[in-house]
Short mmCIF file of C-alpha atoms in Angstrom, two decimals:
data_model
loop_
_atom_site.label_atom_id
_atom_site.label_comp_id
_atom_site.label_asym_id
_atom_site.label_seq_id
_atom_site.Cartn_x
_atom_site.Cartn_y
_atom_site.Cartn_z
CA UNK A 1 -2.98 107.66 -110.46
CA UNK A 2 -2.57 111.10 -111.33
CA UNK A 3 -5.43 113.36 -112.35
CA UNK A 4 -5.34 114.66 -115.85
CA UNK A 5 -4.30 118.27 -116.87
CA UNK A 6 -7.95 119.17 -117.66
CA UNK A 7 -9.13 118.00 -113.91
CA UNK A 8 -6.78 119.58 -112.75
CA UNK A 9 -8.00 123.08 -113.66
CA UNK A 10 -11.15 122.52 -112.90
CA UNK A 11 -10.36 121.62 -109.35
CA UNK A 12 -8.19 125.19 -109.44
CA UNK A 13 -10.82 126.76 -110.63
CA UNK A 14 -13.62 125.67 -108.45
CA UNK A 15 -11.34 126.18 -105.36
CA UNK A 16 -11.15 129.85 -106.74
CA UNK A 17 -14.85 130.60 -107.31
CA UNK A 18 -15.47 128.79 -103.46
CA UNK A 19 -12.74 131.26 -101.78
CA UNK A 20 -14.74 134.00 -103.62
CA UNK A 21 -17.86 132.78 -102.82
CA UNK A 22 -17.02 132.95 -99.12
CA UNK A 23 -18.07 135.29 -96.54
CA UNK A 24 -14.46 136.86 -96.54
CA UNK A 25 -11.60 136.45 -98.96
CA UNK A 26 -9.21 134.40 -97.35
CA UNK A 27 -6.51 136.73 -98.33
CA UNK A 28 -7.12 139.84 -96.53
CA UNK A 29 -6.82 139.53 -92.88
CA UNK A 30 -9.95 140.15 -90.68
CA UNK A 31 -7.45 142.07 -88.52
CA UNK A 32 -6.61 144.35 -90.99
CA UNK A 33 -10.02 145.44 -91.82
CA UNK A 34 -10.82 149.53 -91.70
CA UNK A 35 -13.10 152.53 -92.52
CA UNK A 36 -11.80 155.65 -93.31
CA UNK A 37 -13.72 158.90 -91.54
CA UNK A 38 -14.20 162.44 -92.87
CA UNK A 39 -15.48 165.03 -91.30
CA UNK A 40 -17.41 167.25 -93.03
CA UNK A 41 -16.79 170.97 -91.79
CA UNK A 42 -20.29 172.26 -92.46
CA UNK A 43 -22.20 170.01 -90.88
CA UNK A 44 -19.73 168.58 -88.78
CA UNK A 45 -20.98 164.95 -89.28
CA UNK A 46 -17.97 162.06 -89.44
CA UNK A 47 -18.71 160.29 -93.04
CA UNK A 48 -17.37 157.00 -94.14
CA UNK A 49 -17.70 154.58 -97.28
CA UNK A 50 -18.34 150.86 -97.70
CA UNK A 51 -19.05 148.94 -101.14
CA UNK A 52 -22.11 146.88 -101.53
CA UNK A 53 -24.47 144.79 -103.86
CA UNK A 54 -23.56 143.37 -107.26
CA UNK A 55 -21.29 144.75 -108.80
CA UNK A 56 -19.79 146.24 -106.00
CA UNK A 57 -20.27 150.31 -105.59
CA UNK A 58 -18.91 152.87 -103.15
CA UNK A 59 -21.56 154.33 -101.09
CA UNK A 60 -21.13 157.26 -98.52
CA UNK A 61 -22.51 157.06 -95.39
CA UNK A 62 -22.91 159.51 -91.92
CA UNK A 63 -21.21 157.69 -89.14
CA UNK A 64 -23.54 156.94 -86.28
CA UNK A 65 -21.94 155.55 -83.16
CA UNK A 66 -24.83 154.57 -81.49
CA UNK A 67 -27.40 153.52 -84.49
CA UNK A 68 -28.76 150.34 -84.20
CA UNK A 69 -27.89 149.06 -88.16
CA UNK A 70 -27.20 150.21 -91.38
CA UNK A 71 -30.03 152.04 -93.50
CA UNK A 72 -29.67 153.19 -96.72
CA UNK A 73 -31.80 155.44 -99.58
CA UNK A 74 -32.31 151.98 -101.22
CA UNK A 75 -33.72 153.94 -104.57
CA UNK A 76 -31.28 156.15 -104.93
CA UNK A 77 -28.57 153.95 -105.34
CA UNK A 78 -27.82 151.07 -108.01
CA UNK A 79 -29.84 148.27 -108.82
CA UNK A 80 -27.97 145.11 -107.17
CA UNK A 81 -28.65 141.51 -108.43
CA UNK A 82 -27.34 139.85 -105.39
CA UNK A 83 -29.97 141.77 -103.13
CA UNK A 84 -33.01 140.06 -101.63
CA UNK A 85 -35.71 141.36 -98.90
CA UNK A 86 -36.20 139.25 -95.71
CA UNK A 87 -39.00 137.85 -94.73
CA UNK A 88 -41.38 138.42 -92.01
CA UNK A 89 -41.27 135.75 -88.55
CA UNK A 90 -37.93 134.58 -90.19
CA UNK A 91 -34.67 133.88 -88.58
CA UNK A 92 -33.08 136.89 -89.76
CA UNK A 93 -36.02 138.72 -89.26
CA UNK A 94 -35.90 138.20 -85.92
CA UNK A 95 -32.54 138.67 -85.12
CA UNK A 96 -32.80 142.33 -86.97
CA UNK A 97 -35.61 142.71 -84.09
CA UNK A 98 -33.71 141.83 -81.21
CA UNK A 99 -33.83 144.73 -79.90
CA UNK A 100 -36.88 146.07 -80.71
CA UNK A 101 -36.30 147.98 -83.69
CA UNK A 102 -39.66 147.11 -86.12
CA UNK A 103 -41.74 148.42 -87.57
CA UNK A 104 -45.02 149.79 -85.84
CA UNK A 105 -47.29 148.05 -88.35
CA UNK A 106 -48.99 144.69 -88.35
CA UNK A 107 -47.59 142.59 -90.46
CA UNK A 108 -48.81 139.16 -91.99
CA UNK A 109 -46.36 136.08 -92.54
CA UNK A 110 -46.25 136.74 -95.65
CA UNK A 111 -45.27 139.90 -95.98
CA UNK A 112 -41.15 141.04 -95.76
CA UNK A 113 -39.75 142.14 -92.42
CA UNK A 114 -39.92 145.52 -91.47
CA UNK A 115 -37.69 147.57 -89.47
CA UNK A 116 -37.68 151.44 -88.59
CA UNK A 117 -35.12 153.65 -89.75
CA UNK A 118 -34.21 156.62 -87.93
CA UNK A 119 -32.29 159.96 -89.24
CA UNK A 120 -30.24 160.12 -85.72
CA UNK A 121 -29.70 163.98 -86.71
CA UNK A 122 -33.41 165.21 -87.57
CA UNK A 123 -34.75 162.63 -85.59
CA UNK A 124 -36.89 161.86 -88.09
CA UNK A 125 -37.88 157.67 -88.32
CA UNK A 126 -40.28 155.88 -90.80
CA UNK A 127 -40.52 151.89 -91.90
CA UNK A 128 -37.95 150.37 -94.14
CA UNK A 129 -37.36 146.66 -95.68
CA UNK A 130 -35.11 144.97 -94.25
CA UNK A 131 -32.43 143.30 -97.12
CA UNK A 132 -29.49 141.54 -97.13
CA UNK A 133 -26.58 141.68 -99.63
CA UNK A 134 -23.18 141.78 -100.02
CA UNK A 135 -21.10 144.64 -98.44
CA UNK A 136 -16.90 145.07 -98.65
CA UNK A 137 -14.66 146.71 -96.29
CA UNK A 138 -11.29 148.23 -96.90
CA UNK A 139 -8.30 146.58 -95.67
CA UNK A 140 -5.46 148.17 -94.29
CA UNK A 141 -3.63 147.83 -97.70
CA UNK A 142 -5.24 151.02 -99.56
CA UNK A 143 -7.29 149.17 -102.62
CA UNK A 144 -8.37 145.94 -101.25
CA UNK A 145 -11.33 145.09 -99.73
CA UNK A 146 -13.25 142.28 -97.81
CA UNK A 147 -16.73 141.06 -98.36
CA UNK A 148 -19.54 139.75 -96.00
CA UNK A 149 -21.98 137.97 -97.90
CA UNK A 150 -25.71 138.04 -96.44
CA UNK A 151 -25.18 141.19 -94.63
CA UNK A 152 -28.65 142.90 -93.27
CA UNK A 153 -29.48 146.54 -93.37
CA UNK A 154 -32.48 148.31 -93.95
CA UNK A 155 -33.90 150.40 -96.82
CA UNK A 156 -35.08 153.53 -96.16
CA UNK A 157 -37.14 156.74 -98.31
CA UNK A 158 -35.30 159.60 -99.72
CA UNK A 159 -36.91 162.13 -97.33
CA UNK A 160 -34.93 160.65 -94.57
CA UNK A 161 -31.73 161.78 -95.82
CA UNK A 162 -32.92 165.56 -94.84
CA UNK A 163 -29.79 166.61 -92.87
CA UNK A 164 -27.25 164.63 -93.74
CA UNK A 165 -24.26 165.20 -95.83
CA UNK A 166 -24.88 165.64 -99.43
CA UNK A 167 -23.48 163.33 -101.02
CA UNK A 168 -24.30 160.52 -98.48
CA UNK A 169 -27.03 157.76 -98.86
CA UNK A 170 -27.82 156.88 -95.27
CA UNK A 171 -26.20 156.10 -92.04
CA UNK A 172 -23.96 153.30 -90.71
CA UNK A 173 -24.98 152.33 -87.50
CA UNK A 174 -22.25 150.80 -84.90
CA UNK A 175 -24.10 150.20 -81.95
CA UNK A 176 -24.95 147.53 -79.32
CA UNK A 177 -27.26 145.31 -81.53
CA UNK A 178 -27.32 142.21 -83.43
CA UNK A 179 -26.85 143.55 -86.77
CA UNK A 180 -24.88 146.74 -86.19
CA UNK A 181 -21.96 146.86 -88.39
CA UNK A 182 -19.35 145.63 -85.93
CA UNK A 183 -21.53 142.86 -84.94
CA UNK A 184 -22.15 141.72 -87.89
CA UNK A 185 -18.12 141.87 -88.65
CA UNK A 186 -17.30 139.47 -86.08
CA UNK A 187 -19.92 137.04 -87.09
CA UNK A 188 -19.02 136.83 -90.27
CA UNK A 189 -15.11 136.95 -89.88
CA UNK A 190 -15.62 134.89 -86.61
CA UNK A 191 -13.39 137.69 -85.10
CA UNK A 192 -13.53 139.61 -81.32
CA UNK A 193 -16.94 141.84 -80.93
CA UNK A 194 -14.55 145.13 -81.25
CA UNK A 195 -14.03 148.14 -82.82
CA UNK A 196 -11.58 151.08 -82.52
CA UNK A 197 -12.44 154.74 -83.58
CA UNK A 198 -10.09 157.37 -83.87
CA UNK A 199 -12.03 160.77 -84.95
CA UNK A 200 -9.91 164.00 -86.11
CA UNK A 201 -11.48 167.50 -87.34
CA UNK A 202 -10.34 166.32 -90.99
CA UNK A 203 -9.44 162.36 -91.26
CA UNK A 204 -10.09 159.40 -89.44
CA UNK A 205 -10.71 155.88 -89.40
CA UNK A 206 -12.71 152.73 -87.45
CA UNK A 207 -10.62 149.40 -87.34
CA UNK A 208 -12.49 146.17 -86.66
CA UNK A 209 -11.71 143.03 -85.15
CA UNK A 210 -8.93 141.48 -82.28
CA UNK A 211 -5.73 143.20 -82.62
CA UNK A 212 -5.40 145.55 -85.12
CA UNK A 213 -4.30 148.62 -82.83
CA UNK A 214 -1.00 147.67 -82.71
CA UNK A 215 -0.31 147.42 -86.47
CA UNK A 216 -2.32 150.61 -87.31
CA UNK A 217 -2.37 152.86 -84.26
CA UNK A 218 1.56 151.68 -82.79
CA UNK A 219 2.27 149.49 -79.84
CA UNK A 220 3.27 152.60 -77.49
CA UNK A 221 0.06 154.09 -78.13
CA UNK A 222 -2.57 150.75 -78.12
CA UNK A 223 -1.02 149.45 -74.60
CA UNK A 224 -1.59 152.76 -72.92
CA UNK A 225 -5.35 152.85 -72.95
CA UNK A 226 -7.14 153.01 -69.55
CA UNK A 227 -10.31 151.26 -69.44
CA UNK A 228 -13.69 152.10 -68.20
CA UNK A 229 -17.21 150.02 -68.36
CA UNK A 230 -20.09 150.51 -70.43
CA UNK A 231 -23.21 151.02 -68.63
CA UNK A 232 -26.79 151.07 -69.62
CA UNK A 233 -28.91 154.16 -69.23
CA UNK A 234 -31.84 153.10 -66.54
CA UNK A 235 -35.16 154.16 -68.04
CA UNK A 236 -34.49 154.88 -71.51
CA UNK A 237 -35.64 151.60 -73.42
CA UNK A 238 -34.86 153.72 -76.93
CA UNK A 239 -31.21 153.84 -76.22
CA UNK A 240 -30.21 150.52 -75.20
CA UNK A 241 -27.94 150.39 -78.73
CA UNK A 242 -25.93 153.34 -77.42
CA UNK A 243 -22.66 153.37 -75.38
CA UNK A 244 -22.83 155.00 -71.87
CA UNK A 245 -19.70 155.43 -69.33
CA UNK A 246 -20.32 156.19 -65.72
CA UNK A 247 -19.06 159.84 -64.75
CA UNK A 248 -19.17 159.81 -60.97
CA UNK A 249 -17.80 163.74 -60.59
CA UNK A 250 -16.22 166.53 -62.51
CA UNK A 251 -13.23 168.67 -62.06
CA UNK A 252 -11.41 171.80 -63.45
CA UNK A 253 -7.82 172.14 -62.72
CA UNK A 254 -7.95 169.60 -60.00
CA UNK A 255 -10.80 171.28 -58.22
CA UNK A 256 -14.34 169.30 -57.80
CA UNK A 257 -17.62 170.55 -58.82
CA UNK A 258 -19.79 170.34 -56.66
CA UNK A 259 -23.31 169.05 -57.91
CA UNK A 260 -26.90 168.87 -57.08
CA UNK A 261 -27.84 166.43 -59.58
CA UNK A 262 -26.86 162.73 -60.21
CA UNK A 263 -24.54 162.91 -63.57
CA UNK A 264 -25.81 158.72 -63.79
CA UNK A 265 -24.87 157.18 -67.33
CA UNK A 266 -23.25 160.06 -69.56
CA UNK A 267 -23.69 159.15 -73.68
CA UNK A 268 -21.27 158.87 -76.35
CA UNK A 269 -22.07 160.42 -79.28
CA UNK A 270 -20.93 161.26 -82.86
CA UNK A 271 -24.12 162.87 -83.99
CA UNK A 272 -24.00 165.26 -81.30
CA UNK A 273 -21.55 167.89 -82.43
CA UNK A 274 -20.51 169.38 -79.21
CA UNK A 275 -20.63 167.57 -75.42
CA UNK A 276 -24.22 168.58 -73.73
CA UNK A 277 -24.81 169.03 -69.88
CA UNK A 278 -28.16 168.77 -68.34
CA UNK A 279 -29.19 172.43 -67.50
CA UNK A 280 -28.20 172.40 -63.50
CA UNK A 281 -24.86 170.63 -64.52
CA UNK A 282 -24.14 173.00 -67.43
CA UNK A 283 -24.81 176.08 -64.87
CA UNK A 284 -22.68 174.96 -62.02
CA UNK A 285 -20.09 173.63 -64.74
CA UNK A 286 -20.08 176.82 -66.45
CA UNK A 287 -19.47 179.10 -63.29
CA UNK A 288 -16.58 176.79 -61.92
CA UNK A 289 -14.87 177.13 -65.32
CA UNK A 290 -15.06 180.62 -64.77
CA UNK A 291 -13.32 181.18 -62.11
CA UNK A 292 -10.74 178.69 -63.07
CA UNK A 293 -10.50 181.01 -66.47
CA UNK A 294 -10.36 183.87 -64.60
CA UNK A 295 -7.24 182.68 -62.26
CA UNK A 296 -5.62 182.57 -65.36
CA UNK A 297 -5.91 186.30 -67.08
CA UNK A 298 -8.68 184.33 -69.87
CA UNK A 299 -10.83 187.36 -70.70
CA UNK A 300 -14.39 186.84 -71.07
CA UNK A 301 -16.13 188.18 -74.12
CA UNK A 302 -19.83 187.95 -76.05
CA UNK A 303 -21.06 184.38 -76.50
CA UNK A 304 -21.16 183.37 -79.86
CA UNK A 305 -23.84 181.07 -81.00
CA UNK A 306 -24.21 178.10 -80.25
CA UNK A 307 -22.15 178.72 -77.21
CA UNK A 308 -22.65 179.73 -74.21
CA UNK A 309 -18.92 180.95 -72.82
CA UNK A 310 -16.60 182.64 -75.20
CA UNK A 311 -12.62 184.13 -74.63
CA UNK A 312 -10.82 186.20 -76.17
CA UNK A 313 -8.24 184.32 -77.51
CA UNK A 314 -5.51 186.87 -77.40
CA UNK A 315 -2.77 186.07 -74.81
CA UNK A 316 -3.55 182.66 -74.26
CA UNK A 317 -0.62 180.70 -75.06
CA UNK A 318 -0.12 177.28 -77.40
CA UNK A 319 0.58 174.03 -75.96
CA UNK A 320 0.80 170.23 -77.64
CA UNK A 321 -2.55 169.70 -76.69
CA UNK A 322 -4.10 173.13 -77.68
CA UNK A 323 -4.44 176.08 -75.99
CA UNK A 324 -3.78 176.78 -72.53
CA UNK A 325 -6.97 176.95 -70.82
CA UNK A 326 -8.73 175.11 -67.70
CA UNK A 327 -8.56 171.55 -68.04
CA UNK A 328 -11.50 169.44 -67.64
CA UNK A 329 -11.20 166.29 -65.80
CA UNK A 330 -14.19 163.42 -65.81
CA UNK A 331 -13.69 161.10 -63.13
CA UNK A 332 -15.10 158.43 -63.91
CA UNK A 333 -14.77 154.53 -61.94
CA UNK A 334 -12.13 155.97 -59.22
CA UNK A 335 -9.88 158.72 -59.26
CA UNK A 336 -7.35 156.43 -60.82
CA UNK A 337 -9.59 156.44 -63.60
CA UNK A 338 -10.05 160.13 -65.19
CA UNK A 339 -11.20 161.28 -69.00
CA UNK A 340 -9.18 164.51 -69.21
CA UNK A 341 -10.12 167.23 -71.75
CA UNK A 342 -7.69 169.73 -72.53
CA UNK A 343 -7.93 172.83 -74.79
CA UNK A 344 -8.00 171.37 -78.20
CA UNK A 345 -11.12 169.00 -76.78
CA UNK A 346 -12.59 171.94 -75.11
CA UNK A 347 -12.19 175.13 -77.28
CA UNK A 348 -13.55 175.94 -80.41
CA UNK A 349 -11.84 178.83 -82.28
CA UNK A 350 -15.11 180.39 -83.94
CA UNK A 351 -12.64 183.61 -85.00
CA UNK A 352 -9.50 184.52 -85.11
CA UNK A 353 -10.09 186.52 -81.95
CA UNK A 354 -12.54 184.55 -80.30
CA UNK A 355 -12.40 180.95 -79.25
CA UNK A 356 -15.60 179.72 -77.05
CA UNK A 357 -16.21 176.58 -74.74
CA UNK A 358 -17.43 173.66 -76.39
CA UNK A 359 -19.93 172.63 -73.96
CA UNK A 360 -24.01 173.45 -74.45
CA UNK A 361 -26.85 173.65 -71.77
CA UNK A 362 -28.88 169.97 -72.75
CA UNK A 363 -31.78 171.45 -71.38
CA UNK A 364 -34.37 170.48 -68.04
CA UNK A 365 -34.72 166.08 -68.09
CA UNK A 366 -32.57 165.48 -70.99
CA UNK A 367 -32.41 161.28 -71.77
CA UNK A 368 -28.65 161.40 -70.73
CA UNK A 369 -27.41 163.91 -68.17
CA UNK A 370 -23.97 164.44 -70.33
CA UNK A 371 -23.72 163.46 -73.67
CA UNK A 372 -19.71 163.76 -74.97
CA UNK A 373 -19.88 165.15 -78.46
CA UNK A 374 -17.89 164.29 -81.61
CA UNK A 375 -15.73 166.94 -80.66
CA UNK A 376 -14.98 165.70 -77.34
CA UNK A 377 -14.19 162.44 -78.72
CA UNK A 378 -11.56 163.42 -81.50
CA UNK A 379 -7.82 163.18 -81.53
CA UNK A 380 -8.00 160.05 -79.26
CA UNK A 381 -7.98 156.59 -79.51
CA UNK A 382 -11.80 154.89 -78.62
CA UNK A 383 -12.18 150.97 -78.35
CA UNK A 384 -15.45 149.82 -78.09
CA UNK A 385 -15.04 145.95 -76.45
CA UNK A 386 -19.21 144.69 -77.29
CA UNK A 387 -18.15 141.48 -75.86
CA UNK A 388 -16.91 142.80 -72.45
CA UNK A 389 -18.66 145.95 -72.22
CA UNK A 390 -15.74 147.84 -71.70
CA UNK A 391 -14.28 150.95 -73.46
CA UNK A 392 -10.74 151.56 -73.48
CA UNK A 393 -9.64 155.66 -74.20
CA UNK A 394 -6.14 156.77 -74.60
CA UNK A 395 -5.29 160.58 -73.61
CA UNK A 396 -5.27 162.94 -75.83
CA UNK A 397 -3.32 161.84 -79.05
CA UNK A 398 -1.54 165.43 -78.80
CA UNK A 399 0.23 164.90 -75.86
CA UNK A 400 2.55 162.32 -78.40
CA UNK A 401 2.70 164.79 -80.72
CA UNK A 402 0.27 162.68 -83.06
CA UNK A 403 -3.37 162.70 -84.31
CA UNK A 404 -5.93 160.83 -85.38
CA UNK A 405 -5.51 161.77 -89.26
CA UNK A 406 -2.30 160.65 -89.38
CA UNK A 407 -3.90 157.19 -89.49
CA UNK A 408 -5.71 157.39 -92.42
CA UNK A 409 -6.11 155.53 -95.83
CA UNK A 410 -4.24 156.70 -98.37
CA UNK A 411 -7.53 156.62 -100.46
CA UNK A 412 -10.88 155.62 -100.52
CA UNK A 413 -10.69 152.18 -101.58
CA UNK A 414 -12.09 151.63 -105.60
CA UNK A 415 -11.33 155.47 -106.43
#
């Protein structure tokens, strides 16, 4: 027997509020789904947007490759409805903690779970709630968007926005942790721990998920990334949510460096605006590039600060991948295996007439002997593979005549 007309809708329209109900609408592909990056030129921090809470609002956020989760100026932004804080010694409470990010104070079993936010820039950390709610991502198709239901982050004060963007409310945290944003991706969407960045000095973007290079970024371009392991740093129990990459030597034009001290686990950052060298490193890097400058007619001039090696930038000719200077060369695994910098990775242009080395001294017993800057890191293609511990790294994007902001959104989604 056939159901009525009247059952019939009802059994439509409960089918409809279940696919919204679920963790992700069925009808964008977890493949598909993407962040789109600025980078803002006077402070030089890489900002992105997500929606959260009921109703759904945009909400700008400082990218933060290695933060451990999401944190937000909860009281700055919209009341939500569908927000709730977690509770101490629960499940989710202890998943958030994983990794050892709570809150210093005692807390009773009663009482809601407490994490501690940290302002990656100022360095500046305090306790914050941890909450769940609902947070959307942009698909590939400009002006749709997935949601994760139950998604944690943590709340924290106003006063720990001090030195981010303006206009952003906190920071979005992709590192190695249980409820970083990736991880909490491929959870939800049941999809490969995996995420892609591609920086650029004006747009970029962060894919998640198994196999969205080749849609977004082009076959030619996804299939010719070298791969390299992600190592812990030995020591440094506050950075085990950060990505490290053995560096076992350093050239310049082909020519090794020869080095006193172990360069060990160097750090990926996007906080860090420019690529620091632990002082004995920086020195013997800085006189090597030198005399590879000098070999080819670069005349020295007056450091500008924040750097320490400046050029002037007359008679130093243009190339695909910026201009023609030394090129840096990181082994890293094997000589088969090499991270190669060239001039638009390794100059800054600070005027028209002077362009200066984008490498600073780190300082005596730094936590990471090299940390590669945002800088470093733009115009190529950076897959982070949680799962395997492995990062694969295309060349510079240049060399095809291509960048990173040619891959971005045509808007922010909900504009």
């Amino acid at each position: 027997m056939f159901p009525s007309m009247a059952s019939l809708i009802q059994f439509l329209l409960l089918i409809l509020y279940l696919t919204h109900k679920s963790q992700a609408l069925s009808f964008h592909l977890p493949n598909a789904l993407v962040l789109p990056i600025i980078k803002d030129v006077t402070t030089l921090q890489y900002v992105t947007r997500i929606h959260h809470g009921t109703p759904l609002v945009p909400i700008n956020l400082v990218v933060d490759l290695g933060g451990p989760f999401i944190w937000t100026d909860c009281a700055s932004t919209h009341v939500s409805s569908s927000s709730r804080l977690i509770p101490n010694r629960s499940i989710k409470c202890s998943r958030a903690k994983a990794h050892g990010f709570e809150s210093r104070s005692s807390l009773s079993s009663t009482q809601t779970c407490e994490l501690f936010p940290e302002n990656r820039v100022t360095r500046m950390s305090t306790r914050g709630d941890l909450v769940e709610d609902i947070v959307a991502v942009q698909s590939k198709a400009a002006g749709s968007i997935t949601t994760v239901n139950d998604f944690l982050f943590s709340c924290g004060p106003t006063f720990l926005l001090h030195g981010l963007v303006g206009d952003t409310k906190g920071m979005l945290g992709l590192g190695r942790t249980r409820i970083s944003l990736p991880s909490q991706i491929s959870t939800a969407l049941n999809t490969a721990q995996k995420f892609t960045i591609c920086l650029s000095s004006s747009n970029g973007i962060i894919a998640f998920g198994e196999g969205p290079n080749d849609s977004i970024f082009g076959t030619e371009i996804s299939r010719s990334l070298m791969y390299t392991p992600l190592v812990t740093n030995p020591g440094d129990e506050y950075s085990i949510q950060d990505y490290f990459i053995g560096i076992n030597s350093i050239k310049i034009n082909g020519k090794l460096l020869s080095l006193k001290a172990t360069l060990g686990a160097s750090k990926l950052s996007t906080i860090v605006p420019y690529t620091t060298m632990e002082s004995t490193i920086y020195g013997t890097f800085i006189r090597a590039y030198v005399k590879a400058a000098s070999s080819m007619n670069m005349t020295r001039v007056a450091s500008v600060a924040p750097f320490g090696l400046c050029f002037n930038s007359k008679g130093i000719d243009s190339t695909h991948e910026g201009p023609k200077v030394p090129i840096i060369e990181l082994v890293l695994q094997s000589e088969t295996v090499m991270w190669r910098i060239f001039g638009r990775n390794s100059m800054v242009q600070v005027t028209k007439e002077v362009m200066c080395l984008g490498f600073l001294d780190g300082g005596l017993n730094p936590k990471a002997s090299i940390v590669l800057g945002g800088y470093q890191l733009e115009d190529m293609l950076l897959q982070f593979e949680m799962g395997t511990s492995m990062l694969g790294f295309s060349q510079s994007l240049l060399k095809r005549q291509t960048t990173c902001s040619k891959f971005k959104l045509d808007s922010w989604a909900g504009e």
